[in-house]
Short mmCIF file of C-alpha atoms in Angstrom, two decimals:
data_model
loop_
_atom_site.label_atom_id
_atom_site.label_comp_id
_atom_site.label_asym_id
_atom_site.label_seq_id
_atom_site.Cartn_x
_atom_site.Cartn_y
_atom_site.Cartn_z
CA UNK A 76 -68.24 15.31 -22.93
CA UNK A 77 -65.41 17.71 -22.12
CA UNK A 78 -63.13 16.28 -24.79
CA UNK A 79 -63.11 13.23 -27.08
CA UNK A 80 -61.97 9.93 -25.59
CA UNK A 81 -60.68 7.00 -27.60
CA UNK A 82 -62.63 3.75 -27.50
CA UNK A 83 -59.49 1.95 -26.29
CA UNK A 84 -59.29 4.25 -23.24
CA UNK A 85 -62.92 3.47 -22.45
CA UNK A 86 -62.15 -0.22 -22.87
CA UNK A 87 -59.29 0.02 -20.37
CA UNK A 88 -61.69 1.53 -17.81
CA UNK A 89 -64.55 -0.84 -18.56
CA UNK A 90 -62.47 -4.01 -19.06
CA UNK A 91 -64.39 -5.27 -22.09
CA UNK A 92 -63.62 -6.85 -25.45
CA UNK A 93 -63.06 -4.37 -28.26
CA UNK A 94 -63.92 -4.99 -31.91
CA UNK A 95 -63.39 -2.63 -34.83
CA UNK A 96 -61.37 0.56 -35.16
CA UNK A 97 -60.15 2.64 -32.22
CA UNK A 98 -62.45 5.59 -32.79
CA UNK A 99 -62.81 8.87 -30.86
CA UNK A 100 -65.94 9.25 -28.73
CA UNK A 101 -67.26 12.75 -27.96
CA UNK A 102 -70.84 12.00 -26.91
CA UNK A 103 -72.73 9.12 -25.25
CA UNK A 104 -76.35 8.14 -25.82
CA UNK A 105 -78.62 5.47 -24.32
CA UNK A 106 -81.68 6.34 -26.44
CA UNK A 107 -81.70 5.70 -30.18
CA UNK A 108 -84.56 8.20 -30.56
CA UNK A 109 -82.15 10.99 -29.64
CA UNK A 110 -78.93 9.57 -31.01
CA UNK A 111 -76.77 11.76 -33.24
CA UNK A 112 -74.24 10.79 -35.87
CA UNK A 113 -70.93 10.02 -34.18
CA UNK A 114 -72.40 9.11 -30.76
CA UNK A 115 -71.40 6.12 -28.66
CA UNK A 116 -74.54 4.05 -28.04
CA UNK A 117 -74.70 2.08 -24.77
CA UNK A 118 -77.32 -0.67 -24.78
CA UNK A 119 -78.79 -0.76 -21.28
CA UNK A 120 -80.82 -3.74 -20.16
CA UNK A 121 -83.52 -3.69 -17.50
CA UNK A 122 -86.45 -5.69 -16.23
CA UNK A 123 -88.83 -4.34 -18.87
CA UNK A 124 -86.51 -3.21 -21.68
CA UNK A 125 -83.41 -4.26 -23.60
CA UNK A 126 -81.38 -1.70 -25.52
CA UNK A 127 -79.73 -4.49 -27.50
CA UNK A 128 -82.88 -4.62 -29.63
CA UNK A 129 -82.00 -1.17 -30.96
CA UNK A 130 -78.31 -1.61 -31.78
CA UNK A 131 -79.01 -1.90 -35.51
CA UNK A 132 -81.17 1.24 -35.36
CA UNK A 133 -78.27 3.06 -33.66
CA UNK A 134 -75.91 1.85 -36.37
CA UNK A 135 -78.25 3.04 -39.12
CA UNK A 136 -78.24 6.47 -37.48
CA UNK A 137 -74.44 6.45 -37.91
CA UNK A 138 -73.39 6.03 -34.28
CA UNK A 139 -69.62 5.71 -34.12
CA UNK A 140 -69.53 2.77 -31.69
CA UNK A 141 -71.70 0.64 -29.41
CA UNK A 142 -71.33 -0.90 -25.96
CA UNK A 143 -73.21 -4.18 -25.44
CA UNK A 144 -73.16 -7.22 -23.18
CA UNK A 145 -73.95 -9.70 -25.97
CA UNK A 146 -70.93 -10.52 -28.15
CA UNK A 147 -73.05 -11.85 -31.02
CA UNK A 148 -74.89 -8.51 -31.23
CA UNK A 149 -71.57 -6.66 -31.40
CA UNK A 150 -70.14 -9.02 -34.02
CA UNK A 151 -73.21 -8.52 -36.20
CA UNK A 152 -73.02 -4.72 -35.87
CA UNK A 153 -69.31 -4.73 -36.80
CA UNK A 154 -69.92 -7.02 -39.79
CA UNK A 155 -73.09 -5.42 -41.16
CA UNK A 156 -72.49 -1.75 -40.38
CA UNK A 157 -68.72 -1.39 -39.81
CA UNK A 158 -69.44 -0.05 -36.33
CA UNK A 159 -66.77 -0.36 -33.63
CA UNK A 160 -67.73 -1.46 -30.15
CA UNK A 161 -67.10 -3.00 -26.76
CA UNK A 162 -68.61 -6.09 -25.22
CA UNK A 163 -68.77 -5.82 -21.43
CA UNK A 164 -70.28 -7.76 -18.55
CA UNK A 165 -72.47 -4.88 -17.41
CA UNK A 166 -73.48 -2.00 -19.70
CA UNK A 167 -74.91 -0.01 -16.78
CA UNK A 168 -71.51 -0.07 -15.10
CA UNK A 169 -69.97 0.95 -18.43
CA UNK A 170 -72.23 4.02 -18.48
CA UNK A 171 -71.01 4.89 -15.00
CA UNK A 172 -67.38 4.55 -16.05
CA UNK A 173 -67.97 6.91 -18.99
CA UNK A 174 -69.40 9.42 -16.52
CA UNK A 175 -66.38 8.95 -14.25
CA UNK A 176 -63.96 9.66 -17.10
CA UNK A 177 -65.73 12.90 -17.96
CA UNK A 178 -65.86 13.94 -14.31
CA UNK A 179 -62.11 13.31 -13.93
CA UNK A 180 -61.45 15.64 -16.86
CA UNK A 181 -63.42 18.45 -15.16
CA UNK A 182 -61.30 21.06 -13.39
CA UNK A 183 -64.22 22.89 -11.76
CA UNK A 184 -65.91 22.11 -8.43
CA UNK A 185 -68.38 19.24 -8.09
CA UNK A 186 -70.99 19.18 -5.32
CA UNK A 187 -72.75 15.91 -4.54
CA UNK A 188 -75.86 15.79 -2.39
CA UNK A 189 -78.28 13.28 -0.95
CA UNK A 190 -80.89 12.94 1.77
CA UNK A 191 -84.29 11.43 2.43
CA UNK A 192 -86.08 14.65 1.45
CA UNK A 193 -85.26 18.05 -0.01
CA UNK A 194 -82.65 16.88 -2.52
CA UNK A 195 -84.05 18.46 -5.67
CA UNK A 196 -85.01 21.72 -3.96
CA UNK A 197 -81.53 22.04 -2.47
CA UNK A 198 -79.97 21.20 -5.82
CA UNK A 199 -81.99 23.97 -7.44
CA UNK A 200 -80.96 26.40 -4.69
CA UNK A 201 -77.30 25.58 -5.11
CA UNK A 202 -77.49 25.81 -8.88
CA UNK A 203 -79.02 29.28 -8.53
CA UNK A 204 -76.26 30.37 -6.13
CA UNK A 205 -73.35 28.94 -8.12
CA UNK A 206 -74.69 30.43 -11.35
CA UNK A 207 -73.98 33.86 -9.85
CA UNK A 208 -70.31 33.22 -10.55
CA UNK A 209 -70.28 30.89 -13.52
CA UNK A 210 -72.11 28.36 -15.72
CA UNK A 211 -73.32 25.40 -13.66
CA UNK A 212 -74.24 21.89 -14.75
CA UNK A 213 -76.90 20.36 -12.50
CA UNK A 214 -79.00 17.22 -12.36
CA UNK A 215 -82.09 17.58 -14.53
CA UNK A 216 -85.48 16.42 -13.23
CA UNK A 217 -85.15 13.30 -11.10
CA UNK A 218 -82.05 11.93 -12.83
CA UNK A 219 -80.49 10.89 -9.53
CA UNK A 220 -80.09 7.12 -9.92
CA UNK A 221 -77.54 4.76 -11.47
CA UNK A 222 -78.56 5.93 -14.95
CA UNK A 223 -79.20 9.60 -14.25
CA UNK A 224 -76.02 10.34 -12.30
CA UNK A 225 -73.62 9.19 -15.07
CA UNK A 226 -75.72 11.10 -17.63
CA UNK A 227 -75.40 14.23 -15.47
CA UNK A 228 -71.63 13.77 -15.30
CA UNK A 229 -71.53 13.31 -19.08
CA UNK A 230 -73.44 16.59 -19.48
CA UNK A 231 -70.55 18.55 -17.95
CA UNK A 232 -69.07 20.66 -20.74
CA UNK A 233 -65.99 22.86 -21.09
CA UNK A 234 -67.98 26.04 -20.39
CA UNK A 235 -69.08 24.84 -16.95
CA UNK A 236 -67.33 26.05 -13.80
CA UNK A 237 -69.46 24.09 -11.33
CA UNK A 238 -71.50 20.89 -11.25
CA UNK A 239 -74.23 19.87 -8.80
CA UNK A 240 -75.10 16.17 -8.77
CA UNK A 241 -78.12 14.84 -6.88
CA UNK A 242 -77.94 11.22 -5.71
CA UNK A 243 -80.87 9.06 -4.64
CA UNK A 244 -80.81 5.71 -2.85
CA UNK A 245 -83.16 2.82 -2.28
CA UNK A 246 -80.80 0.52 -0.37
CA UNK A 247 -77.41 0.24 1.30
CA UNK A 248 -74.62 0.62 -1.26
CA UNK A 249 -76.50 2.79 -3.76
CA UNK A 250 -74.94 6.09 -2.65
CA UNK A 251 -71.47 4.54 -2.44
CA UNK A 252 -71.83 3.29 -6.02
CA UNK A 253 -72.89 6.72 -7.29
CA UNK A 254 -70.48 8.78 -5.16
CA UNK A 255 -67.59 6.74 -6.55
CA UNK A 256 -68.37 8.17 -9.99
CA UNK A 257 -69.14 11.69 -8.72
CA UNK A 258 -66.04 12.09 -6.51
CA UNK A 259 -67.46 15.27 -4.94
CA UNK A 260 -65.40 18.23 -3.79
CA UNK A 261 -68.30 19.03 -1.46
CA UNK A 262 -70.68 16.38 -0.12
CA UNK A 263 -74.04 17.44 1.37
CA UNK A 264 -76.13 15.09 3.50
CA UNK A 265 -79.47 16.78 4.14
CA UNK A 266 -81.18 14.30 6.45
CA UNK A 267 -81.90 10.65 7.11
CA UNK A 268 -85.67 10.27 7.30
CA UNK A 269 -87.86 7.23 6.64
CA UNK A 270 -88.11 7.40 2.83
CA UNK A 271 -87.62 3.93 1.24
CA UNK A 272 -87.44 2.31 4.68
CA UNK A 273 -89.07 -0.79 3.17
CA UNK A 274 -85.90 -1.58 1.19
CA UNK A 275 -83.38 -0.13 3.64
CA UNK A 276 -84.92 -2.26 6.39
CA UNK A 277 -84.32 0.06 9.34
CA UNK A 278 -83.62 3.66 10.32
CA UNK A 279 -80.05 2.62 11.19
CA UNK A 280 -79.51 1.38 7.64
CA UNK A 281 -80.85 4.66 6.22
CA UNK A 282 -78.35 6.59 8.37
CA UNK A 283 -75.55 4.33 7.17
CA UNK A 284 -76.68 4.36 3.54
CA UNK A 285 -77.00 8.14 3.30
CA UNK A 286 -73.63 8.54 5.04
CA UNK A 287 -71.98 6.72 2.15
CA UNK A 288 -71.87 10.04 0.29
CA UNK A 289 -68.82 10.95 2.34
CA UNK A 290 -66.94 7.80 1.21
CA UNK A 291 -65.69 9.29 -2.08
CA UNK A 292 -65.16 12.85 -0.85
CA UNK A 293 -61.85 14.24 -2.05
CA UNK A 294 -59.14 14.65 0.60
CA UNK A 295 -59.26 18.42 0.43
CA UNK A 296 -63.05 18.38 0.14
CA UNK A 297 -65.74 19.46 2.59
CA UNK A 298 -68.53 17.47 4.22
CA UNK A 299 -71.74 19.44 4.88
CA UNK A 300 -73.67 17.97 7.84
CA UNK A 301 -77.15 18.73 9.15
CA UNK A 302 -76.59 19.74 12.80
CA UNK A 303 -80.30 19.28 13.52
CA UNK A 304 -80.47 15.65 12.36
CA UNK A 305 -80.49 13.04 15.17
CA UNK A 306 -77.78 11.11 13.30
CA UNK A 307 -75.31 13.98 13.18
CA UNK A 308 -73.01 12.52 15.84
CA UNK A 309 -72.61 9.32 13.83
CA UNK A 310 -71.63 11.23 10.70
CA UNK A 311 -69.38 13.70 12.53
CA UNK A 312 -67.52 10.87 14.28
CA UNK A 313 -66.77 9.31 10.89
CA UNK A 314 -65.53 12.68 9.60
CA UNK A 315 -63.27 13.67 12.49
CA UNK A 316 -60.22 14.06 10.23
CA UNK A 317 -62.04 15.88 7.42
CA UNK A 318 -63.13 19.44 6.71
CA UNK A 319 -66.74 19.80 7.95
CA UNK A 320 -69.33 22.57 7.83
CA UNK A 321 -72.51 22.10 9.88
CA UNK A 322 -75.81 23.87 9.33
CA UNK A 323 -78.82 24.35 11.58
CA UNK A 324 -82.18 26.05 11.47
CA UNK A 325 -81.55 28.05 14.64
CA UNK A 326 -78.76 26.49 16.73
CA UNK A 327 -75.84 28.93 17.03
CA UNK A 328 -73.45 26.01 17.73
CA UNK A 329 -73.56 25.15 14.02
CA UNK A 330 -71.17 26.76 11.54
CA UNK A 331 -74.05 28.18 9.51
CA UNK A 332 -77.44 28.92 11.09
CA UNK A 333 -80.54 31.06 10.66
CA UNK A 334 -81.98 33.74 12.91
CA UNK A 335 -84.78 36.33 12.75
CA UNK A 336 -86.95 33.88 10.82
CA UNK A 337 -90.16 35.19 9.24
CA UNK A 338 -92.46 33.05 7.09
CA UNK A 339 -95.72 33.57 5.25
CA UNK A 340 -97.79 31.53 2.81
CA UNK A 341 -95.41 32.03 -0.11
CA UNK A 342 -92.00 33.25 1.10
CA UNK A 343 -89.43 33.22 3.89
CA UNK A 344 -87.11 35.85 5.31
CA UNK A 345 -84.25 35.12 7.66
CA UNK A 346 -80.73 36.11 8.56
CA UNK A 347 -77.92 33.71 7.68
CA UNK A 348 -75.00 33.63 10.14
CA UNK A 349 -71.45 32.39 9.59
CA UNK A 350 -68.26 33.27 11.46
CA UNK A 351 -69.79 36.37 12.98
CA UNK A 352 -70.97 37.68 9.60
CA UNK A 353 -74.68 37.86 8.78
CA UNK A 354 -76.84 38.66 5.79
CA UNK A 355 -80.59 38.92 5.28
CA UNK A 356 -81.99 36.28 2.94
CA UNK A 357 -85.23 36.41 0.97
CA UNK A 358 -86.43 32.98 -0.14
CA UNK A 359 -89.23 32.99 -2.74
CA UNK A 360 -90.77 29.79 -1.39
CA UNK A 361 -92.57 28.85 1.83
CA UNK A 362 -91.66 26.57 4.73
CA UNK A 363 -89.01 26.41 7.43
CA UNK A 364 -87.79 23.16 5.88
CA UNK A 365 -86.77 25.18 2.83
CA UNK A 366 -84.79 27.55 5.05
CA UNK A 367 -82.88 24.49 6.27
CA UNK A 368 -82.35 23.35 2.66
CA UNK A 369 -81.04 26.81 1.75
CA UNK A 370 -78.57 26.70 4.64
CA UNK A 371 -77.19 23.40 3.31
CA UNK A 372 -76.75 24.94 -0.14
CA UNK A 373 -75.17 28.02 1.43
CA UNK A 374 -72.66 25.90 3.36
CA UNK A 375 -71.44 24.30 0.14
CA UNK A 376 -71.17 27.70 -1.53
CA UNK A 377 -69.26 29.13 1.46
CA UNK A 378 -66.67 26.36 1.16
CA UNK A 379 -66.32 27.22 -2.53
CA UNK A 380 -65.50 30.83 -1.67
CA UNK A 381 -68.87 32.54 -2.05
CA UNK A 382 -69.68 35.46 0.24
CA UNK A 383 -73.06 35.81 1.93
CA UNK A 384 -74.16 38.66 -0.34
CA UNK A 385 -73.68 36.52 -3.45
CA UNK A 386 -75.50 33.64 -1.78
CA UNK A 387 -78.42 35.95 -0.95
CA UNK A 388 -78.55 37.14 -4.57
CA UNK A 389 -78.65 33.58 -5.89
CA UNK A 390 -81.37 32.42 -3.51
CA UNK A 391 -83.53 35.43 -4.33
CA UNK A 392 -83.59 34.37 -8.01
CA UNK A 393 -84.99 30.89 -7.38
CA UNK A 394 -87.80 29.79 -9.67
CA UNK A 395 -90.80 27.74 -8.57
CA UNK A 396 -90.90 24.13 -9.78
CA UNK A 397 -94.07 22.23 -10.68
CA UNK A 398 -95.02 19.63 -8.09
CA UNK A 399 -92.93 21.16 -5.30
CA UNK A 400 -95.06 23.51 -3.19
CA UNK A 401 -95.96 25.48 -6.30
CA UNK A 402 -98.84 27.90 -5.66
CA UNK A 403 -101.31 28.01 -8.55
CA UNK A 404 -104.10 30.65 -8.49
CA UNK A 405 -107.24 29.13 -10.06
CA UNK A 406 -109.86 31.81 -9.46
CA UNK A 407 -110.50 34.77 -7.19
CA UNK A 408 -110.85 32.66 -4.06
CA UNK A 409 -109.04 29.42 -4.90
CA UNK A 410 -105.34 28.57 -4.86
CA UNK A 411 -103.86 25.10 -5.31
CA UNK A 412 -100.57 24.21 -3.65
CA UNK A 413 -99.10 21.61 -5.98
CA UNK A 414 -96.71 19.41 -3.98
CA UNK A 415 -97.60 16.30 -5.92
CA UNK A 416 -94.11 15.31 -7.07
CA UNK A 417 -93.50 12.86 -4.23
CA UNK A 418 -94.10 12.26 -0.53
CA UNK A 419 -92.52 10.78 2.57
CA UNK A 420 -93.30 11.40 6.26
CA UNK A 421 -90.93 14.37 6.58
CA UNK A 422 -92.06 16.13 3.41
CA UNK A 423 -95.72 15.48 4.27
CA UNK A 424 -95.34 17.22 7.63
CA UNK A 425 -93.46 20.10 6.05
CA UNK A 426 -96.24 20.59 3.49
CA UNK A 427 -98.90 20.44 6.21
CA UNK A 428 -97.06 23.21 8.08
CA UNK A 429 -97.01 25.34 4.93
CA UNK A 430 -100.75 24.88 4.41
CA UNK A 431 -101.46 25.58 8.09
CA UNK A 432 -99.77 28.97 7.80
CA UNK A 433 -102.26 30.07 5.13
CA UNK A 434 -105.20 32.32 5.82
CA UNK A 435 -108.76 31.32 4.92
CA UNK A 436 -110.19 27.81 4.48
CA UNK A 437 -107.52 25.11 4.23
CA UNK A 438 -108.01 21.72 2.57
CA UNK A 439 -105.43 18.93 2.20
CA UNK A 440 -105.85 16.14 -0.35
CA UNK A 441 -103.33 13.45 0.52
CA UNK A 442 -102.41 10.33 -1.39
CA UNK A 443 -100.62 7.37 0.13
CA UNK A 444 -96.92 7.43 1.05
CA UNK A 445 -95.26 4.52 -0.73
CA UNK A 446 -92.16 2.43 0.01
CA UNK A 447 -92.55 2.39 3.79
CA UNK A 448 -92.85 -1.39 4.07
CA UNK A 449 -93.76 -2.80 7.50
CA UNK A 450 -93.62 0.73 8.91
CA UNK A 451 -96.32 2.01 6.56
CA UNK A 452 -99.37 1.83 8.83
CA UNK A 453 -97.50 3.26 11.81
CA UNK A 454 -96.12 6.20 9.82
CA UNK A 455 -99.48 6.98 8.21
CA UNK A 456 -101.19 7.06 11.61
CA UNK A 457 -98.41 9.26 12.99
CA UNK A 458 -99.07 11.64 10.10
CA UNK A 459 -102.79 11.65 10.94
CA UNK A 460 -101.99 12.65 14.53
CA UNK A 461 -99.75 15.43 13.24
CA UNK A 462 -102.54 16.70 10.96
CA UNK A 463 -105.01 16.58 13.85
CA UNK A 464 -102.86 19.13 15.71
CA UNK A 465 -102.58 21.41 12.66
CA UNK A 466 -104.71 24.35 11.55
CA UNK A 467 -106.10 22.49 8.53
CA UNK A 468 -109.90 22.61 8.19
CA UNK A 469 -110.55 19.57 6.01
CA UNK A 470 -108.65 16.53 4.76
CA UNK A 471 -109.37 14.18 1.87
CA UNK A 472 -107.51 10.87 2.17
CA UNK A 473 -106.73 8.36 -0.59
CA UNK A 474 -105.07 4.97 -0.26
CA UNK A 475 -104.74 1.90 1.90
CA UNK A 476 -104.81 3.64 5.28
CA UNK A 477 -107.42 6.29 4.52
CA UNK A 478 -110.11 4.81 6.77
CA UNK A 479 -107.73 4.32 9.70
CA UNK A 480 -106.38 7.85 9.35
CA UNK A 481 -109.95 9.15 9.24
CA UNK A 482 -110.63 7.52 12.61
CA UNK A 483 -107.76 9.54 14.08
CA UNK A 484 -108.83 12.78 12.39
CA UNK A 485 -112.57 12.50 13.00
CA UNK A 486 -115.13 14.67 11.23
CA UNK A 487 -112.58 16.88 9.45
CA UNK A 488 -111.46 13.92 7.30
CA UNK A 489 -113.04 12.12 4.34
CA UNK A 490 -111.75 8.78 3.06
CA UNK A 491 -112.28 9.06 -0.71
CA UNK A 492 -112.53 6.24 -3.22
CA UNK A 493 -110.84 8.07 -6.08
CA UNK A 494 -109.45 11.37 -7.28
CA UNK A 495 -112.61 11.87 -9.32
CA UNK A 496 -114.68 11.47 -6.14
CA UNK A 497 -112.50 14.09 -4.43
CA UNK A 498 -112.99 16.49 -7.34
CA UNK A 499 -116.74 15.95 -7.22
CA UNK A 500 -116.87 16.66 -3.47
CA UNK A 501 -114.63 19.72 -3.79
CA UNK A 502 -117.07 21.10 -6.34
CA UNK A 503 -120.44 20.14 -4.84
CA UNK A 504 -119.69 20.19 -1.09
CA UNK A 505 -116.85 22.69 -0.74
CA UNK A 506 -117.98 24.85 -3.70
CA UNK A 507 -114.39 25.71 -4.53
CA UNK A 508 -115.20 26.73 -8.10
CA UNK A 509 -117.89 29.26 -7.18
CA UNK A 510 -117.08 32.97 -7.43
CA UNK A 511 -119.23 35.39 -5.43
CA UNK A 512 -121.17 37.83 -7.56
CA UNK A 513 -122.02 40.30 -4.77
CA UNK A 514 -119.83 42.53 -2.64
CA UNK A 515 -119.58 40.12 0.29
CA UNK A 516 -116.13 39.11 1.42
CA UNK A 517 -114.51 36.21 -0.36
CA UNK A 518 -113.28 33.30 1.72
CA UNK A 519 -109.93 32.32 0.31
CA UNK A 520 -109.55 28.55 -0.09
CA UNK A 521 -106.14 26.87 -0.30
CA UNK A 522 -105.89 23.22 -1.35
CA UNK A 523 -102.71 21.19 -0.83
CA UNK A 524 -102.29 18.22 -3.19
CA UNK A 525 -99.61 15.72 -2.17
CA UNK A 526 -98.76 12.02 -2.42
CA UNK A 527 -96.06 9.62 -3.50
CA UNK A 528 -95.20 9.60 -7.17
CA UNK A 529 -96.93 6.24 -7.63
CA UNK A 530 -100.27 7.82 -6.65
CA UNK A 531 -100.12 10.32 -9.57
CA UNK A 532 -101.63 13.13 -7.53
CA UNK A 533 -100.56 15.55 -10.26
CA UNK A 534 -103.59 14.25 -12.17
CA UNK A 535 -105.87 15.81 -9.56
CA UNK A 536 -103.97 19.11 -9.81
CA UNK A 537 -104.63 19.14 -13.55
CA UNK A 538 -108.29 18.19 -13.04
CA UNK A 539 -108.84 21.08 -10.60
CA UNK A 540 -107.10 23.61 -12.83
CA UNK A 541 -109.09 22.44 -15.87
CA UNK A 542 -112.40 22.59 -13.98
CA UNK A 543 -111.59 26.03 -12.57
CA UNK A 544 -111.07 27.41 -16.07
#
């Protein structure tokens, strides 16, 4: 935390019942395995876990106070271990309020972002840009939910000048809940695709749900809007009295747009344009979708006073991230494109386009896209039609709709029973692990691995790498 906060101040924000001394809290923990002496321990409770079982363990590790939703647990901790604490109705909400307090103490700029796809990549881009001018706190991993967002806010320290907070949503109201804690100075909405449509219920609800990020935008703040998204008019109408910056892949009507686009299998080059000023950008990752993501990050940086040269410098320093279009050379003629972190219809198509741009023999191994509900079959078959028009040579399909997708794709597709069966076919049919011993030309093979997180496609990536070595 930026500075210690008294337990009574937390109690005023959380509206709980306080027992014990009014101690000073300087750090918050939700995991007794990592708790340090003097921490405030918040006992979260979920469907498959209950942090109240570990309150005594937290006390034995000399935590300074606890937050619980069971008064008897608090009374026992106070009596047996002289630990102060709060009893509240909802410990998850209490965690959020702790994050809010720390955010309100922060004098630097906070950028909040959401979207159906591209959130983490854009967050990484913006972190790289902002770090050109000062230390930046950013969401770690996939900590973008009702637990992760408050923890990110609590990670903001006095040395930070900027913070970038990624927000995810599974239903209407999720973004509003999170944005209320984040209170962004800049709010980025990347897109409104079909991710989690099973719980949102409709495309209209996704548009509305993602648009909630603008609800807690500060009065003097800036809304960053995707000019290429079909829902842009809805968002712009709701923002008519606010500062707005739009971004587009190529439309010059947007405030920030790209031109002179060049892409290859691993990188992108383009010119960024804003207010008649332009700058050449080198992006060390493939795909036009990543150019669009970089424009969103650039728009936020522009509002915060960054010039295009500094933005170009930050983007050039981006590091590749495992599971997100990471190219992994395995032998002289084999390269795996690891995009196994997650999948939805938009990100699937973007990855297919990246693979299609490769030279040599191109194989896609695709797991199922989860959380599409009643739209699942339709969206999987639409993906199959998209693949059929691509330059991909062979497709391995895993999951519920593999056979139906194979019917669309014909002889170039194989519906596999398991990842092990895919690995076996890659070795014995496609001979991907063989290295030519003569002087004949090598045929470069690129294999894209992608699927929703629930399909654990990263396991196949590891299996291929292990077999190749």
